[in-house]
PDB file of C-alpha atoms in Angstrom:
ATOM      1  CA  MET A  18       1.603   3.776   3.285  1.00  0.00           C
ATOM      2  CA  ARG A  19       1.117   1.665   6.413  1.00  0.00           C
ATOM      3  CA  VAL A  20       3.677   2.355   9.140  1.00  0.00           C
ATOM      4  CA  SER A  21       5.323  -0.838  10.422  1.00  0.00           C
ATOM      5  CA  ARG A  22       5.009  -1.675  14.119  1.00  0.00           C
ATOM      6  CA  ILE A  23       8.071  -3.155  15.845  1.00  0.00           C
ATOM      7  CA  TYR A  24       8.108  -4.675  19.327  1.00  0.00           C
ATOM      8  CA  TYR A  25      10.982  -3.365  21.464  1.00  0.00           C
ATOM      9  CA  ASP A  26      11.323  -4.939  24.905  1.00  0.00           C
ATOM     10  CA  LYS A  27      13.481  -2.232  26.490  1.00  0.00           C
ATOM     11  CA  LYS A  28      12.763   1.306  27.697  1.00  0.00           C
ATOM     12  CA  LEU A  29      11.016   3.662  25.270  1.00  0.00           C
ATOM     13  CA  VAL A  30      11.032   7.426  25.853  1.00  0.00           C
ATOM     14  CA  SER A  31      10.622  10.433  23.585  1.00  0.00           C
ATOM     15  CA  GLY A  32      13.899  12.011  22.490  1.00  0.00           C
ATOM     16  CA  ALA A  33      15.997   8.875  22.908  1.00  0.00           C
ATOM     17  CA  SER A  34      17.921   7.006  20.233  1.00  0.00           C
ATOM     18  CA  ILE A  35      17.944   3.219  20.255  1.00  0.00           C
ATOM     19  CA  GLN A  36      19.702   0.489  18.340  1.00  0.00           C
ATOM     20  CA  LEU A  37      17.668  -2.431  17.003  1.00  0.00           C
ATOM     21  CA  ASP A  38      19.260  -5.864  16.761  1.00  0.00           C
ATOM     22  CA  SER A  39      20.412  -7.590  13.579  1.00  0.00           C
ATOM     23  CA  GLU A  40      17.268  -9.679  13.114  1.00  0.00           C
ATOM     24  CA  VAL A  41      15.007  -6.628  13.191  1.00  0.00           C
ATOM     25  CA  ALA A  42      17.514  -4.666  11.085  1.00  0.00           C
ATOM     26  CA  HIS A  43      17.400  -7.373   8.407  1.00  0.00           C
ATOM     27  CA  TYR A  44      13.603  -7.248   8.368  1.00  0.00           C
ATOM     28  CA  LEU A  45      13.438  -3.446   8.110  1.00  0.00           C
ATOM     29  CA  ILE A  46      16.268  -2.922   5.620  1.00  0.00           C
ATOM     30  CA  ASN A  47      16.283  -6.073   3.486  1.00  0.00           C
ATOM     31  CA  VAL A  48      12.652  -7.148   3.586  1.00  0.00           C
ATOM     32  CA  LEU A  49      10.707  -3.886   3.910  1.00  0.00           C
ATOM     33  CA  ARG A  50      13.397  -1.869   2.086  1.00  0.00           C
ATOM     34  CA  LEU A  51      13.121   1.042   4.496  1.00  0.00           C
ATOM     35  CA  LYS A  52      15.605   3.911   4.248  1.00  0.00           C
ATOM     36  CA  PRO A  53      16.856   6.616   6.650  1.00  0.00           C
ATOM     37  CA  ASP A  54      14.023   9.029   7.533  1.00  0.00           C
ATOM     38  CA  SER A  55      11.445   6.226   7.188  1.00  0.00           C
ATOM     39  CA  GLU A  56       8.916   6.161  10.017  1.00  0.00           C
ATOM     40  CA  ILE A  57       8.220   3.117  12.172  1.00  0.00           C
ATOM     41  CA  ASN A  58       6.262   2.633  15.384  1.00  0.00           C
ATOM     42  CA  LEU A  59       7.881   1.056  18.435  1.00  0.00           C
ATOM     43  CA  PHE A  60       5.872  -0.444  21.266  1.00  0.00           C
ATOM     44  CA  ASN A  61       5.831  -2.618  24.363  1.00  0.00           C
ATOM     45  CA  GLY A  62       3.447  -3.376  27.195  1.00  0.00           C
ATOM     46  CA  ASP A  63       5.164  -1.074  29.694  1.00  0.00           C
ATOM     47  CA  ALA A  64       5.624   2.066  27.588  1.00  0.00           C
ATOM     48  CA  GLY A  65       2.821   1.977  25.025  1.00  0.00           C
ATOM     49  CA  GLU A  66       3.533   3.022  21.444  1.00  0.00           C
ATOM     50  CA  PHE A  67       5.911   5.661  20.039  1.00  0.00           C
ATOM     51  CA  ARG A  68       6.604   7.059  16.585  1.00  0.00           C
ATOM     52  CA  GLY A  69      10.206   6.602  15.507  1.00  0.00           C
ATOM     53  CA  VAL A  70      12.355   7.639  12.551  1.00  0.00           C
ATOM     54  CA  ILE A  71      15.213   5.566  11.178  1.00  0.00           C
ATOM     55  CA  ALA A  72      18.399   7.615  11.610  1.00  0.00           C
ATOM     56  CA  SER A  73      20.723   5.077  10.005  1.00  0.00           C
ATOM     57  CA  GLY A  74      20.490   1.503   8.867  1.00  0.00           C
ATOM     58  CA  SER A  75      22.538  -1.416   7.632  1.00  0.00           C
ATOM     59  CA  LYS A  76      22.048  -5.157   7.301  1.00  0.00           C
ATOM     60  CA  LYS A  77      23.338  -5.632  10.854  1.00  0.00           C
ATOM     61  CA  GLU A  78      21.875  -2.732  12.831  1.00  0.00           C
ATOM     62  CA  VAL A  79      19.353   0.084  12.705  1.00  0.00           C
ATOM     63  CA  VAL A  80      19.402   3.246  14.804  1.00  0.00           C
ATOM     64  CA  VAL A  81      16.025   4.834  15.488  1.00  0.00           C
ATOM     65  CA  ASN A  82      15.253   8.258  16.941  1.00  0.00           C
ATOM     66  CA  ILE A  83      12.135   8.102  19.119  1.00  0.00           C
ATOM     67  CA  ASN A  84       9.668  10.957  18.707  1.00  0.00           C
ATOM     68  CA  GLU A  85       6.206  11.448  20.213  1.00  0.00           C
ATOM     69  CA  GLN A  86       4.208   8.918  22.185  1.00  0.00           C
ATOM     70  CA  LEU A  87       1.212   7.698  20.209  1.00  0.00           C
ATOM     71  CA  SER A  88      -0.628   5.780  22.927  1.00  0.00           C
ATOM     72  CA  GLN A  89      -0.396   4.677  26.537  1.00  0.00           C
ATOM     73  CA  PRO A  90       0.016   0.976  27.358  1.00  0.00           C
ATOM     74  CA  SER A  91      -3.283  -0.889  27.338  1.00  0.00           C
ATOM     75  CA  ARG A  92      -4.510  -4.448  27.807  1.00  0.00           C
ATOM     76  CA  SER A  93      -7.826  -6.206  27.616  1.00  0.00           C
ATOM     77  CA  PRO A  94      -9.986  -5.694  30.727  1.00  0.00           C
ATOM     78  CA  LEU A  95     -10.429  -9.471  30.732  1.00  0.00           C
ATOM     79  CA  HIS A  96      -7.361 -11.456  31.832  1.00  0.00           C
ATOM     80  CA  LEU A  97      -7.422 -14.660  29.794  1.00  0.00           C
ATOM     81  CA  HIS A  98      -5.067 -17.534  30.607  1.00  0.00           C
ATOM     82  CA  LEU A  99      -5.149 -20.262  27.968  1.00  0.00           C
ATOM     83  CA  ALA A 100      -3.861 -23.699  28.993  1.00  0.00           C
ATOM     84  CA  LEU A 101      -3.656 -25.699  25.775  1.00  0.00           C
ATOM     85  CA  GLY A 102      -2.767 -29.340  25.204  1.00  0.00           C
ATOM     86  CA  LEU A 103       0.338 -29.636  23.043  1.00  0.00           C
ATOM     87  CA  SER A 104      -0.366 -30.621  19.453  1.00  0.00           C
ATOM     88  CA  LYS A 105       1.689 -31.685  16.443  1.00  0.00           C
ATOM     89  CA  GLY A 106       2.618 -29.726  13.355  1.00  0.00           C
ATOM     90  CA  ASP A 107       1.655 -26.081  13.042  1.00  0.00           C
ATOM     91  CA  ARG A 108      -1.551 -26.381  15.099  1.00  0.00           C
ATOM     92  CA  MET A 109       0.114 -24.959  18.204  1.00  0.00           C
ATOM     93  CA  ASP A 110       1.589 -22.086  16.203  1.00  0.00           C
ATOM     94  CA  TYR A 111      -1.832 -21.222  14.786  1.00  0.00           C
ATOM     95  CA  ALA A 112      -3.511 -21.351  18.196  1.00  0.00           C
ATOM     96  CA  ILE A 113      -0.863 -19.078  19.725  1.00  0.00           C
ATOM     97  CA  GLN A 114      -1.035 -16.580  16.865  1.00  0.00           C
ATOM     98  CA  LYS A 115      -4.807 -16.257  16.910  1.00  0.00           C
ATOM     99  CA  SER A 116      -5.001 -16.242  20.709  1.00  0.00           C
ATOM    100  CA  VAL A 117      -2.670 -13.246  20.777  1.00  0.00           C
ATOM    101  CA  GLU A 118      -4.864 -11.461  18.234  1.00  0.00           C
ATOM    102  CA  LEU A 119      -7.788 -12.088  20.605  1.00  0.00           C
ATOM    103  CA  GLY A 120      -6.028 -10.556  23.600  1.00  0.00           C
ATOM    104  CA  VAL A 121      -4.911 -13.581  25.613  1.00  0.00           C
ATOM    105  CA  ALA A 122      -2.657 -12.577  28.535  1.00  0.00           C
ATOM    106  CA  GLU A 123      -0.945 -15.885  29.310  1.00  0.00           C
ATOM    107  CA  ILE A 124      -0.468 -19.234  27.579  1.00  0.00           C
ATOM    108  CA  THR A 125       0.568 -22.494  29.224  1.00  0.00           C
ATOM    109  CA  PRO A 126       1.198 -25.512  26.959  1.00  0.00           C
ATOM    110  CA  LEU A 127       0.026 -28.720  28.644  1.00  0.00           C
ATOM    111  CA  TYR A 128       1.234 -32.307  28.689  1.00  0.00           C
ATOM    112  CA  THR A 129      -1.906 -34.453  28.857  1.00  0.00           C
ATOM    113  CA  GLU A 130      -2.717 -38.141  28.670  1.00  0.00           C
ATOM    114  CA  PHE A 131      -3.565 -38.159  24.963  1.00  0.00           C
ATOM    115  CA  ASN A 132      -1.120 -35.650  23.508  1.00  0.00           C
ATOM    116  CA  GLU A 133       1.795 -37.039  21.503  1.00  0.00           C
ATOM    117  CA  VAL A 134       4.224 -34.117  21.830  1.00  0.00           C
ATOM    118  CA  ARG A 135       6.909 -34.335  24.530  1.00  0.00           C
ATOM    119  CA  PHE A 136       9.986 -32.154  24.980  1.00  0.00           C
ATOM    120  CA  LYS A 137      12.593 -34.348  26.664  1.00  0.00           C
ATOM    121  CA  ASP A 138      15.506 -32.402  25.188  1.00  0.00           C
ATOM    122  CA  ILE A 139      16.056 -29.069  27.017  1.00  0.00           C
ATOM    123  CA  ALA A 140      17.695 -27.482  23.970  1.00  0.00           C
ATOM    124  CA  ARG A 141      14.716 -28.406  21.793  1.00  0.00           C
ATOM    125  CA  LEU A 142      12.309 -27.013  24.369  1.00  0.00           C
ATOM    126  CA  ARG A 143      14.184 -23.704  24.583  1.00  0.00           C
ATOM    127  CA  LYS A 144      14.199 -23.452  20.791  1.00  0.00           C
ATOM    128  CA  LYS A 145      10.456 -24.087  20.696  1.00  0.00           C
ATOM    129  CA  LEU A 146       9.762 -21.448  23.366  1.00  0.00           C
ATOM    130  CA  VAL A 147      11.757 -18.889  21.370  1.00  0.00           C
ATOM    131  CA  HIS A 148       9.783 -19.887  18.263  1.00  0.00           C
ATOM    132  CA  TRP A 149       6.442 -19.437  20.047  1.00  0.00           C
ATOM    133  CA  GLN A 150       7.535 -16.075  21.441  1.00  0.00           C
ATOM    134  CA  LYS A 151       8.419 -14.872  17.942  1.00  0.00           C
ATOM    135  CA  ILE A 152       4.966 -15.918  16.724  1.00  0.00           C
ATOM    136  CA  ALA A 153       3.367 -14.001  19.607  1.00  0.00           C
ATOM    137  CA  ILE A 154       5.432 -10.869  18.931  1.00  0.00           C
ATOM    138  CA  ALA A 155       4.620 -10.951  15.211  1.00  0.00           C
ATOM    139  CA  ALA A 156       0.932 -11.284  16.052  1.00  0.00           C
ATOM    140  CA  CYS A 157       1.189  -8.232  18.347  1.00  0.00           C
ATOM    141  CA  GLU A 158       2.877  -6.217  15.623  1.00  0.00           C
ATOM    142  CA  GLN A 159       0.080  -7.085  13.221  1.00  0.00           C
ATOM    143  CA  CYS A 160      -2.970  -6.704  15.455  1.00  0.00           C
ATOM    144  CA  GLY A 161      -2.118  -3.505  17.340  1.00  0.00           C
ATOM    145  CA  SER A 162      -1.605  -5.061  20.775  1.00  0.00           C
ATOM    146  CA  HIS A 163       0.987  -3.423  23.030  1.00  0.00           C
ATOM    147  CA  GLY A 164       2.634  -6.548  24.359  1.00  0.00           C
ATOM    148  CA  PRO A 165       2.834 -10.309  23.815  1.00  0.00           C
ATOM    149  CA  PRO A 166       1.420 -12.686  26.410  1.00  0.00           C
ATOM    150  CA  THR A 167       3.534 -14.654  28.838  1.00  0.00           C
ATOM    151  CA  ILE A 168       4.262 -18.059  27.306  1.00  0.00           C
ATOM    152  CA  ASN A 169       5.141 -20.566  30.015  1.00  0.00           C
ATOM    153  CA  SER A 170       7.155 -23.747  29.678  1.00  0.00           C
ATOM    154  CA  PRO A 171       4.978 -26.822  29.131  1.00  0.00           C
ATOM    155  CA  VAL A 172       3.762 -28.533  32.293  1.00  0.00           C
ATOM    156  CA  ALA A 173       1.718 -31.615  33.054  1.00  0.00           C
ATOM    157  CA  LEU A 174      -1.973 -30.929  33.587  1.00  0.00           C
ATOM    158  CA  CYS A 175      -1.738 -32.241  37.158  1.00  0.00           C
ATOM    159  CA  GLU A 176       0.995 -29.674  37.887  1.00  0.00           C
ATOM    160  CA  PHE A 177      -1.004 -26.888  36.274  1.00  0.00           C
ATOM    161  CA  LEU A 178      -3.936 -27.667  38.553  1.00  0.00           C
ATOM    162  CA  LYS A 179      -1.745 -27.071  41.626  1.00  0.00           C
ATOM    163  CA  LYS A 180      -1.368 -23.363  40.894  1.00  0.00           C
ATOM    164  CA  GLU A 181      -3.429 -20.982  42.966  1.00  0.00           C
ATOM    165  CA  SER A 182      -5.878 -18.824  41.044  1.00  0.00           C
ATOM    166  CA  THR A 183      -8.882 -16.659  41.793  1.00  0.00           C
ATOM    167  CA  ALA A 184      -9.956 -16.699  38.137  1.00  0.00           C
ATOM    168  CA  SER A 185     -13.096 -18.363  36.848  1.00  0.00           C
ATOM    169  CA  ARG A 186     -12.144 -21.839  35.660  1.00  0.00           C
ATOM    170  CA  LEU A 187     -13.433 -23.291  32.383  1.00  0.00           C
ATOM    171  CA  VAL A 188     -12.588 -26.397  30.377  1.00  0.00           C
ATOM    172  CA  LEU A 189     -13.902 -27.173  26.898  1.00  0.00           C
ATOM    173  CA  ASP A 190     -15.296 -30.651  26.335  1.00  0.00           C
ATOM    174  CA  LYS A 191     -18.244 -32.112  24.426  1.00  0.00           C
ATOM    175  CA  SER A 192     -19.458 -33.789  27.641  1.00  0.00           C
ATOM    176  CA  GLY A 193     -20.222 -30.435  29.236  1.00  0.00           C
ATOM    177  CA  ASP A 194     -23.696 -29.296  30.260  1.00  0.00           C
ATOM    178  CA  ASN A 195     -22.799 -25.590  30.307  1.00  0.00           C
ATOM    179  CA  SER A 196     -22.433 -23.018  27.539  1.00  0.00           C
ATOM    180  CA  LEU A 197     -20.315 -19.873  27.524  1.00  0.00           C
ATOM    181  CA  SER A 198     -23.485 -17.756  27.548  1.00  0.00           C
ATOM    182  CA  GLU A 199     -24.236 -19.099  31.037  1.00  0.00           C
ATOM    183  CA  ILE A 200     -20.902 -18.057  32.550  1.00  0.00           C
ATOM    184  CA  LYS A 201     -21.017 -15.315  35.166  1.00  0.00           C
ATOM    185  CA  LYS A 202     -19.074 -12.148  34.440  1.00  0.00           C
ATOM    186  CA  SER A 203     -15.459 -12.302  35.569  1.00  0.00           C
ATOM    187  CA  GLU A 204     -12.326 -10.191  35.181  1.00  0.00           C
ATOM    188  CA  ALA A 205     -10.079 -13.263  34.886  1.00  0.00           C
ATOM    189  CA  ILE A 206     -10.630 -16.654  33.276  1.00  0.00           C
ATOM    190  CA  ASP A 207      -8.453 -19.770  33.129  1.00  0.00           C
ATOM    191  CA  LEU A 208      -9.428 -21.731  30.010  1.00  0.00           C
ATOM    192  CA  VAL A 209      -8.252 -25.326  29.512  1.00  0.00           C
ATOM    193  CA  VAL A 210      -8.412 -26.952  26.070  1.00  0.00           C
ATOM    194  CA  GLY A 211      -7.232 -30.493  25.381  1.00  0.00           C
ATOM    195  CA  PRO A 212      -5.031 -31.769  22.521  1.00  0.00           C
ATOM    196  CA  GLU A 213      -6.208 -33.521  19.348  1.00  0.00           C
ATOM    197  CA  GLY A 214      -7.239 -36.597  21.297  1.00  0.00           C
ATOM    198  CA  GLY A 215      -9.162 -34.596  23.865  1.00  0.00           C
ATOM    199  CA  LEU A 216      -8.997 -34.971  27.633  1.00  0.00           C
ATOM    200  CA  SER A 217      -9.396 -38.300  29.403  1.00  0.00           C
ATOM    201  CA  ALA A 218     -12.225 -39.034  31.826  1.00  0.00           C
ATOM    202  CA  PHE A 219      -9.683 -39.018  34.658  1.00  0.00           C
ATOM    203  CA  GLU A 220      -8.375 -35.578  33.627  1.00  0.00           C
ATOM    204  CA  LEU A 221     -11.896 -34.163  33.403  1.00  0.00           C
ATOM    205  CA  LYS A 222     -12.651 -35.545  36.852  1.00  0.00           C
ATOM    206  CA  ASN A 223      -9.557 -33.821  38.250  1.00  0.00           C
ATOM    207  CA  LEU A 224     -10.448 -30.550  36.529  1.00  0.00           C
ATOM    208  CA  LYS A 225     -13.971 -30.609  37.950  1.00  0.00           C
ATOM    209  CA  SER A 226     -12.604 -31.361  41.426  1.00  0.00           C
ATOM    210  CA  GLN A 227     -10.565 -28.146  41.142  1.00  0.00           C
ATOM    211  CA  GLY A 228     -13.604 -26.045  40.299  1.00  0.00           C
ATOM    212  CA  TYR A 229     -13.475 -26.165  36.518  1.00  0.00           C
ATOM    213  CA  LYS A 230     -16.837 -25.840  34.782  1.00  0.00           C
ATOM    214  CA  VAL A 231     -17.118 -28.054  31.694  1.00  0.00           C
ATOM    215  CA  ILE A 232     -18.211 -26.048  28.645  1.00  0.00           C
ATOM    216  CA  ASN A 233     -19.867 -27.567  25.578  1.00  0.00           C
ATOM    217  CA  MET A 234     -19.207 -25.518  22.437  1.00  0.00           C
ATOM    218  CA  GLY A 235     -22.176 -26.900  20.517  1.00  0.00           C
ATOM    219  CA  PRO A 236     -23.028 -29.783  18.184  1.00  0.00           C
ATOM    220  CA  ARG A 237     -19.889 -29.516  16.044  1.00  0.00           C
ATOM    221  CA  ILE A 238     -16.592 -30.971  17.271  1.00  0.00           C
ATOM    222  CA  LEU A 239     -13.914 -28.291  16.925  1.00  0.00           C
ATOM    223  CA  ARG A 240     -10.245 -29.001  16.310  1.00  0.00           C
ATOM    224  CA  THR A 241      -7.765 -28.305  19.090  1.00  0.00           C
ATOM    225  CA  GLU A 242      -6.531 -25.141  17.344  1.00  0.00           C
ATOM    226  CA  THR A 243     -10.068 -23.937  16.530  1.00  0.00           C
ATOM    227  CA  ALA A 244     -11.778 -24.499  19.882  1.00  0.00           C
ATOM    228  CA  PRO A 245      -9.762 -21.967  21.925  1.00  0.00           C
ATOM    229  CA  ILE A 246     -10.131 -19.317  19.220  1.00  0.00           C
ATOM    230  CA  ALA A 247     -13.910 -19.696  19.163  1.00  0.00           C
ATOM    231  CA  ALA A 248     -14.107 -19.616  22.962  1.00  0.00           C
ATOM    232  CA  LEU A 249     -11.766 -16.626  23.336  1.00  0.00           C
ATOM    233  CA  ALA A 250     -13.709 -14.644  20.741  1.00  0.00           C
ATOM    234  CA  ILE A 251     -16.971 -15.261  22.584  1.00  0.00           C
ATOM    235  CA  LEU A 252     -15.463 -14.417  25.980  1.00  0.00           C
ATOM    236  CA  GLN A 253     -13.897 -11.201  24.684  1.00  0.00           C
ATOM    237  CA  SER A 254     -17.159 -10.225  23.014  1.00  0.00           C
ATOM    238  CA  VAL A 255     -19.215 -10.750  26.167  1.00  0.00           C
ATOM    239  CA  TYR A 256     -16.783  -9.687  28.911  1.00  0.00           C
ATOM    240  CA  GLY A 257     -13.777  -8.101  27.205  1.00  0.00           C
ATOM    241  CA  ASP A 258     -13.081  -5.379  24.658  1.00  0.00           C
ATOM    242  CA  MET A 259     -14.424  -6.728  21.367  1.00  0.00           C
TER     243      MET A 259
END
C-alpha cells in the first residue's frame, strides 16, 4: 500500500510528536480512512522527509509520532522562476500544478495588456493565493518534491521587470528567432509566458530591453497553460534533474 505524503510547514525531527490541523485530519481520517498505527510521510523543504505513525486521530485533529528521517531536503539544481500571465478558469490552476511537478522554484502571476483577470478586491486575492498554494502543496505531495514553490502576489509586467536578477531571461513568443536548444547553460532562469491573448508588441519590446531572449517553441501555437509546461520540461531535461 502506498504511504501518503503530507506537507508540514513546521519543524520536523525524529522522536517528536506533532499535531496536524483539522483540514489534514479530515483528509487522513475521513477520506483516506487511516487508523492509529497507520504510517504516513511528513516533509518540507527545510527538513526533508520523515516517516511518521498516527498515534491518535479524530475528525478535528491527528497526532503523529515522527520516526526516522527518510531523505535530506533537496531541490532541482536549476532555479526556475515562472512569470505567467493570469488566465481565466482553471488554466492557471493547471499551469501551477504541472509547474510544481516539473520543479519550478518560484511563480509570479502577471497582469499584462491582454489578460482579462484582475484582482481589485484584496479579500478575493488572498483567497486565490491560498487556493494556489493548496494546489502547489498537493502537487508536491503527489510528485515527491520536498517543498512547494514561492507563489507571489500578482504584479504588472512593468513592475516585474524592475526586479534585479542575475538569472538568464527568457520569454516565449511565436515571433522569436531563438529555440531552447540554443540557450546557454545556466543555474537560474526567469521564464515569462503571456496570457491567452499573448504579449503585446510594446511588452515584448520592454522585455527585450531588459535582456529577455525571445524563444519560439515551434510551428504549433501552444495554449497559455501548455507553453510553460513544455518549456519547463525541456529546460529541466537539458539543465536540471530530469
